[in-house]
Amino acid sequence: MKKLFLSFVLLLPLYLLAQQFTPKEISRWNQQAKQVTIIRDHFGIPHVYGNTDADAVFGLMYAQCEDDFQRVERNYIDKLGRLSEVDGISSLYDDLLTKLVIDSVAAVKDYVDAPTWLKKLCTAFADGINYYLYKHPEVKPKLLNRFEPWYPMLWTDGSIGAISTADFGARDLKNFYSKNKEPVSMQSPNTEAQPTGSNGFAFSPKITSSHNAILYINPHVTFYFRPEVHIVSKEGLNAYGAVTWGQFFVYQGFNEHCGWMHTSSYADVSDAYIENVSEKDGKYYYQYDGKELPVKEKQFTISYLEDGLQKQKTFTTYLTGHGPVLGIQNDKWISVRSDNRNIKGLIQSWKRTKAKSFAEYQKIMDLLANASNNTVYADAEGNIAYWHGNFIPKRDPAYDWSKPVDGTTSKTEWKGLTTVQESIHIYNPPNGWIENCNSTPYTAAGAYSPKKKDFPAYMAPDGQNFRGLNAIRILPQEKSYTIEKVIAKGYDTYLTAFEILIPRLIKASQDITNDSVKKEIEAPMNILRKWDYRVGKNSVATTLAIYWGERILQGIYRAEVEAGEDNDIVSKTHEYIKIAKSEQLISALMGVKLELERKFGTWNMEWGKINRFQRISGDIDNQFDDSKDSYEVPFVSSTWGMLPSYSSRSFPGTEKRYGVNGNSFICAVEFGKRIKAKSLLAGGESGHTESPHFFDQGEMYANGKFKDVLFYKEDVMKHVEKKYHPGE
């Protein structure tokens, strides 16, 4: 028997042994693959057609892995709290934070207890990825050789980095739990960067030329963070849009009935509690309503890579009735209550992709499971709508929930969830438009916006920003919108921040009495005096303003404003120019002049010569090279009011600046009897340098030139580049 078994083993493919996929699994995958057709169009966008929803999910995950398996895998390594096994000890406390706020054991239980329809989708998710690995033995996962069907239960509501911990993070964990003070990575390279913003606009039939509603979808995230996909089944699924790598549902997009755009929300969804903890006989207790309750302990052993070897570190962590202890302030332990993993979030995310009406979408919103997003909405019935947040705990308004609250009393407990009707929302405002740019909801529909006095502060601590100001300035200007006009508004080049900043700089230049300094700044100041605050590739004023603005930005952030306005960058900017000394502002401009001369030999540099779009590597960590081809880009960061955000900077070994964050998937969609849409993706669909779709949208992106969305199969078939079943 032993000899027979050995012979059988030797006959098996090596990759089958390594990945331990069973013949039964492989047979099942082969059969399901026959029920799926993937059509790649002339931009490489996958249009996935399946008999059932599960078939379509199977094909979607296979297609995602074809385009960029490393990003799919990376996102789940992150969600599992296993980054240290790949990146080393620098991610140790990132992993600990993940394990404290995302319970993998509960995720497994949720999968086991899930409704049959959802379990089928989760199984298809894992099968699609595992089938890809089986069919591509040359692909070597960093860590995950097999994907499990419970992995989707680790998501909150769509954004891989969207966990809320009341502003406590890896550094706080390190300070509390570590005696060795290991270095901390405050942000893992795969996670979504602190948002520079996202824009969502909706236009009702009363202000469109076709009398159909139009939705503008414009998330701002790390480049190549989301691909563009189309997923269709015979069970009523037909959704187009963007997914975060590893998702099996369209995160931001549309179907033939309605569309949804998510912007990051600052609605308060997590709270920090000040705990009164004492120690007795080696055990910890916390005070609560006059009683001493035991602090629970939970051990986590985290593996990490060091010198090519896997090592381990065990943490004993603490939990009160509010949640895990994440830090310490003024010698008091701080616990955090949040909801970072909820099966209802996955259910909500899937069901909205199949919503057929406004009433149905509203019912889906009643799940109250979206913990990180606002939603801008439009549909074929002609409705437009906005919801500010979705999962919002009710709280006693007598407390300041923007800061840690007293954990010793039940008065600070959550009192259920805010219903949709109780929350901030807008339905079909008379002005005909809605905007949200990660900005306050109290200007989202102009004069028809909700009133701040009608809601508790914790429901919308979002402040105003310069994109929001720009949006409410330009959207009322047009009364007969088309898709093209919507895109033009979305690409407005005006920088509202400099309406405030440049006049103060001009005043500062007039205050200077030193003749040599006056002479030194005379030429650049002449350019800035004539500037119309619009960006452009050929604009020297843009270069001067952005470099100068970046030098004073920390001062703007530090400006002290009235209570409740900490998130309001507009208020901070107004306050900053009141207190800024003329000498400081001029010194910053002098520094810009010297920096540009050092880097480029002259300060008189057009913005497009410096600000570039380049993609030369498929690695998750961006790589840039001044000696290699790149495209000029006129856009700047949303910090300054730029609607088409483009955050760029220089890197070690480069003098030019390269974009890393901003406009990613952009889409304008018009509803009606037939969908009409245009889209644009940062760079290209594929993460492989050898693919023709690695950077085929690069020049289009740099110039804001959109492509037609192929939503109907007859249109897809006119632009077929490749048609196949998974595995072929």
PDB file of N, CA and C in Angstrom, residues 646-698:
ATOM      1  N   TYR A 646      -5.601  65.143  -7.877  1.00  0.00           N
ATOM      2  CA  TYR A 646      -4.392  64.457  -8.314  1.00  0.00           C
ATOM      3  C   TYR A 646      -3.290  64.809  -7.319  1.00  0.00           C
ATOM      4  N   SER A 647      -3.032  63.900  -6.384  1.00  0.00           N
ATOM      5  CA  SER A 647      -2.002  64.132  -5.373  1.00  0.00           C
ATOM      6  C   SER A 647      -0.680  63.578  -5.878  1.00  0.00           C
ATOM      7  N   SER A 648       0.297  64.451  -5.979  1.00  0.00           N
ATOM      8  CA  SER A 648       1.598  64.047  -6.507  1.00  0.00           C
ATOM      9  C   SER A 648       2.699  64.516  -5.566  1.00  0.00           C
ATOM     10  N   ARG A 649       3.852  63.880  -5.687  1.00  0.00           N
ATOM     11  CA  ARG A 649       5.025  64.290  -4.917  1.00  0.00           C
ATOM     12  C   ARG A 649       6.270  63.721  -5.581  1.00  0.00           C
ATOM     13  N   SER A 650       7.405  64.207  -5.160  1.00  0.00           N
ATOM     14  CA  SER A 650       8.657  63.639  -5.657  1.00  0.00           C
ATOM     15  C   SER A 650       9.047  62.457  -4.774  1.00  0.00           C
ATOM     16  N   PHE A 651       9.914  61.607  -5.310  1.00  0.00           N
ATOM     17  CA  PHE A 651      10.339  60.394  -4.626  1.00  0.00           C
ATOM     18  C   PHE A 651      11.860  60.345  -4.582  1.00  0.00           C
ATOM     19  N   PRO A 652      12.429  59.490  -3.746  1.00  0.00           N
ATOM     20  CA  PRO A 652      13.887  59.350  -3.753  1.00  0.00           C
ATOM     21  C   PRO A 652      14.390  59.067  -5.168  1.00  0.00           C
ATOM     22  N   GLY A 653      15.297  59.895  -5.635  1.00  0.00           N
ATOM     23  CA  GLY A 653      15.855  59.723  -6.971  1.00  0.00           C
ATOM     24  C   GLY A 653      15.110  60.484  -8.050  1.00  0.00           C
ATOM     25  N   THR A 654      14.021  61.194  -7.702  1.00  0.00           N
ATOM     26  CA  THR A 654      13.297  61.973  -8.706  1.00  0.00           C
ATOM     27  C   THR A 654      13.253  63.439  -8.308  1.00  0.00           C
ATOM     28  N   GLU A 655      13.275  64.295  -9.304  1.00  0.00           N
ATOM     29  CA  GLU A 655      13.044  65.721  -9.085  1.00  0.00           C
ATOM     30  C   GLU A 655      11.610  66.086  -9.452  1.00  0.00           C
ATOM     31  N   LYS A 656      11.082  65.411 -10.484  1.00  0.00           N
ATOM     32  CA  LYS A 656       9.699  65.643 -10.877  1.00  0.00           C
ATOM     33  C   LYS A 656       8.760  65.006  -9.850  1.00  0.00           C
ATOM     34  N   ARG A 657       7.497  65.395  -9.941  1.00  0.00           N
ATOM     35  CA  ARG A 657       6.458  64.871  -9.055  1.00  0.00           C
ATOM     36  C   ARG A 657       5.615  63.852  -9.823  1.00  0.00           C
ATOM     37  N   TYR A 658       5.196  62.788  -9.125  1.00  0.00           N
ATOM     38  CA  TYR A 658       4.389  61.753  -9.759  1.00  0.00           C
ATOM     39  C   TYR A 658       3.139  61.489  -8.924  1.00  0.00           C
ATOM     40  N   GLY A 659       2.022  61.310  -9.615  1.00  0.00           N
ATOM     41  CA  GLY A 659       0.746  61.094  -8.943  1.00  0.00           C
ATOM     42  C   GLY A 659       0.656  59.730  -8.302  1.00  0.00           C
ATOM     43  N   VAL A 660       0.062  59.691  -7.106  1.00  0.00           N
ATOM     44  CA  VAL A 660      -0.112  58.436  -6.383  1.00  0.00           C
ATOM     45  C   VAL A 660      -1.544  58.248  -5.890  1.00  0.00           C
ATOM     46  N   ASN A 661      -2.322  59.304  -5.911  1.00  0.00           N
ATOM     47  CA  ASN A 661      -3.644  59.256  -5.298  1.00  0.00           C
ATOM     48  C   ASN A 661      -4.542  60.290  -5.947  1.00  0.00           C
ATOM     49  N   GLY A 662      -5.821  59.996  -6.031  1.00  0.00           N
ATOM     50  CA  GLY A 662      -6.770  60.966  -6.581  1.00  0.00           C
ATOM     51  C   GLY A 662      -7.814  60.284  -7.434  1.00  0.00           C
ATOM     52  N   ASN A 663      -8.222  60.949  -8.508  1.00  0.00           N
ATOM     53  CA  ASN A 663      -9.178  60.345  -9.435  1.00  0.00           C
ATOM     54  C   ASN A 663      -8.747  58.916  -9.754  1.00  0.00           C
ATOM     55  N   SER A 664      -9.647  57.976  -9.581  1.00  0.00           N
ATOM     56  CA  SER A 664      -9.287  56.590  -9.873  1.00  0.00           C
ATOM     57  C   SER A 664     -10.232  56.049 -10.934  1.00  0.00           C
ATOM     58  N   PHE A 665     -11.408  55.617 -10.540  1.00  0.00           N
ATOM     59  CA  PHE A 665     -12.466  55.269 -11.499  1.00  0.00           C
ATOM     60  C   PHE A 665     -13.432  56.449 -11.530  1.00  0.00           C
ATOM     61  N   ILE A 666     -13.621  57.037 -12.708  1.00  0.00           N
ATOM     62  CA  ILE A 666     -14.534  58.164 -12.860  1.00  0.00           C
ATOM     63  C   ILE A 666     -15.589  57.758 -13.881  1.00  0.00           C
ATOM     64  N   CYS A 667     -16.848  58.059 -13.581  1.00  0.00           N
ATOM     65  CA  CYS A 667     -17.914  57.632 -14.476  1.00  0.00           C
ATOM     66  C   CYS A 667     -19.082  58.599 -14.393  1.00  0.00           C
ATOM     67  N   ALA A 668     -19.635  58.949 -15.540  1.00  0.00           N
ATOM     68  CA  ALA A 668     -20.883  59.703 -15.613  1.00  0.00           C
ATOM     69  C   ALA A 668     -21.903  58.814 -16.296  1.00  0.00           C
ATOM     70  N   VAL A 669     -23.047  58.612 -15.641  1.00  0.00           N
ATOM     71  CA  VAL A 669     -24.062  57.696 -16.179  1.00  0.00           C
ATOM     72  C   VAL A 669     -25.410  58.392 -16.226  1.00  0.00           C
ATOM     73  N   GLU A 670     -26.076  58.270 -17.370  1.00  0.00           N
ATOM     74  CA  GLU A 670     -27.410  58.825 -17.559  1.00  0.00           C
ATOM     75  C   GLU A 670     -28.412  57.678 -17.605  1.00  0.00           C
ATOM     76  N   PHE A 671     -29.440  57.778 -16.761  1.00  0.00           N
ATOM     77  CA  PHE A 671     -30.472  56.743 -16.706  1.00  0.00           C
ATOM     78  C   PHE A 671     -31.602  57.084 -17.668  1.00  0.00           C
ATOM     79  N   GLY A 672     -32.513  56.149 -17.850  1.00  0.00           N
ATOM     80  CA  GLY A 672     -33.613  56.319 -18.790  1.00  0.00           C
ATOM     81  C   GLY A 672     -33.986  54.970 -19.359  1.00  0.00           C
ATOM     82  N   LYS A 673     -34.597  54.974 -20.513  1.00  0.00           N
ATOM     83  CA  LYS A 673     -34.964  53.707 -21.142  1.00  0.00           C
ATOM     84  C   LYS A 673     -33.731  52.903 -21.522  1.00  0.00           C
ATOM     85  N   ARG A 674     -32.639  53.604 -21.779  1.00  0.00           N
ATOM     86  CA  ARG A 674     -31.386  52.950 -22.127  1.00  0.00           C
ATOM     87  C   ARG A 674     -30.242  53.671 -21.432  1.00  0.00           C
ATOM     88  N   ILE A 675     -29.363  52.914 -20.798  1.00  0.00           N
ATOM     89  CA  ILE A 675     -28.225  53.488 -20.084  1.00  0.00           C
ATOM     90  C   ILE A 675     -27.240  54.102 -21.080  1.00  0.00           C
ATOM     91  N   LYS A 676     -26.766  55.286 -20.734  1.00  0.00           N
ATOM     92  CA  LYS A 676     -25.681  55.925 -21.463  1.00  0.00           C
ATOM     93  C   LYS A 676     -24.629  56.317 -20.439  1.00  0.00           C
ATOM     94  N   ALA A 677     -23.381  55.935 -20.672  1.00  0.00           N
ATOM     95  CA  ALA A 677     -22.349  56.217 -19.669  1.00  0.00           C
ATOM     96  C   ALA A 677     -20.983  56.364 -20.320  1.00  0.00           C
ATOM     97  N   LYS A 678     -20.135  57.142 -19.664  1.00  0.00           N
ATOM     98  CA  LYS A 678     -18.735  57.298 -20.045  1.00  0.00           C
ATOM     99  C   LYS A 678     -17.891  57.105 -18.793  1.00  0.00           C
ATOM    100  N   SER A 679     -16.693  56.509 -18.963  1.00  0.00           N
ATOM    101  CA  SER A 679     -15.849  56.235 -17.802  1.00  0.00           C
ATOM    102  C   SER A 679     -14.379  56.439 -18.143  1.00  0.00           C
ATOM    103  N   LEU A 680     -13.589  56.447 -17.078  1.00  0.00           N
ATOM    104  CA  LEU A 680     -12.139  56.599 -17.210  1.00  0.00           C
ATOM    105  C   LEU A 680     -11.504  55.946 -15.994  1.00  0.00           C
ATOM    106  N   LEU A 681     -10.425  55.215 -16.224  1.00  0.00           N
ATOM    107  CA  LEU A 681      -9.724  54.508 -15.154  1.00  0.00           C
ATOM    108  C   LEU A 681      -8.278  54.979 -15.108  1.00  0.00           C
ATOM    109  N   ALA A 682      -7.777  55.201 -13.916  1.00  0.00           N
ATOM    110  CA  ALA A 682      -6.387  55.636 -13.768  1.00  0.00           C
ATOM    111  C   ALA A 682      -5.449  54.575 -14.342  1.00  0.00           C
ATOM    112  N   GLY A 683      -4.752  54.913 -15.408  1.00  0.00           N
ATOM    113  CA  GLY A 683      -3.733  54.033 -15.975  1.00  0.00           C
ATOM    114  C   GLY A 683      -4.266  52.956 -16.872  1.00  0.00           C
ATOM    115  N   GLY A 684      -4.804  51.902 -16.287  1.00  0.00           N
ATOM    116  CA  GLY A 684      -5.293  50.796 -17.081  1.00  0.00           C
ATOM    117  C   GLY A 684      -5.817  49.684 -16.205  1.00  0.00           C
ATOM    118  N   GLU A 685      -6.449  48.712 -16.812  1.00  0.00           N
ATOM    119  CA  GLU A 685      -7.132  47.636 -16.093  1.00  0.00           C
ATOM    120  C   GLU A 685      -6.166  46.611 -15.520  1.00  0.00           C
ATOM    121  N   SER A 686      -5.067  46.352 -16.200  1.00  0.00           N
ATOM    122  CA  SER A 686      -4.174  45.262 -15.812  1.00  0.00           C
ATOM    123  C   SER A 686      -3.013  45.747 -14.955  1.00  0.00           C
ATOM    124  N   GLY A 687      -2.584  44.886 -14.042  1.00  0.00           N
ATOM    125  CA  GLY A 687      -1.404  45.179 -13.236  1.00  0.00           C
ATOM    126  C   GLY A 687      -0.133  44.573 -13.784  1.00  0.00           C
ATOM    127  N   HIS A 688      -0.201  44.024 -15.001  1.00  0.00           N
ATOM    128  CA  HIS A 688       0.956  43.355 -15.597  1.00  0.00           C
ATOM    129  C   HIS A 688       1.593  44.260 -16.653  1.00  0.00           C
ATOM    130  N   THR A 689       2.870  44.513 -16.525  1.00  0.00           N
ATOM    131  CA  THR A 689       3.550  45.441 -17.427  1.00  0.00           C
ATOM    132  C   THR A 689       3.516  44.979 -18.876  1.00  0.00           C
ATOM    133  N   GLU A 690       3.426  43.680 -19.095  1.00  0.00           N
ATOM    134  CA  GLU A 690       3.421  43.166 -20.472  1.00  0.00           C
ATOM    135  C   GLU A 690       2.049  43.271 -21.132  1.00  0.00           C
ATOM    136  N   SER A 691       1.033  43.599 -20.347  1.00  0.00           N
ATOM    137  CA  SER A 691      -0.316  43.684 -20.902  1.00  0.00           C
ATOM    138  C   SER A 691      -0.502  44.984 -21.679  1.00  0.00           C
ATOM    139  N   PRO A 692      -1.229  44.950 -22.801  1.00  0.00           N
ATOM    140  CA  PRO A 692      -1.522  46.193 -23.523  1.00  0.00           C
ATOM    141  C   PRO A 692      -2.438  47.117 -22.724  1.00  0.00           C
ATOM    142  N   HIS A 693      -3.044  46.585 -21.657  1.00  0.00           N
ATOM    143  CA  HIS A 693      -3.963  47.382 -20.848  1.00  0.00           C
ATOM    144  C   HIS A 693      -3.344  47.796 -19.507  1.00  0.00           C
ATOM    145  N   PHE A 694      -2.018  47.750 -19.439  1.00  0.00           N
ATOM    146  CA  PHE A 694      -1.311  48.181 -18.240  1.00  0.00           C
ATOM    147  C   PHE A 694      -1.384  49.703 -18.080  1.00  0.00           C
ATOM    148  N   PHE A 695      -1.275  50.414 -19.203  1.00  0.00           N
ATOM    149  CA  PHE A 695      -1.272  51.887 -19.139  1.00  0.00           C
ATOM    150  C   PHE A 695      -1.929  52.492 -20.372  1.00  0.00           C
ATOM    151  N   ASP A 696      -2.882  51.748 -20.943  1.00  0.00           N
ATOM    152  CA  ASP A 696      -3.487  52.237 -22.188  1.00  0.00           C
ATOM    153  C   ASP A 696      -4.463  53.387 -21.966  1.00  0.00           C
ATOM    154  N   GLN A 697      -4.844  53.642 -20.705  1.00  0.00           N
ATOM    155  CA  GLN A 697      -5.675  54.801 -20.404  1.00  0.00           C
ATOM    156  C   GLN A 697      -4.867  55.927 -19.757  1.00  0.00           C
ATOM    157  N   GLY A 698      -3.536  55.781 -19.776  1.00  0.00           N
ATOM    158  CA  GLY A 698      -2.681  56.765 -19.127  1.00  0.00           C
ATOM    159  C   GLY A 698      -2.788  58.155 -19.725  1.00  0.00           C
TER     160      GLY A 698
END
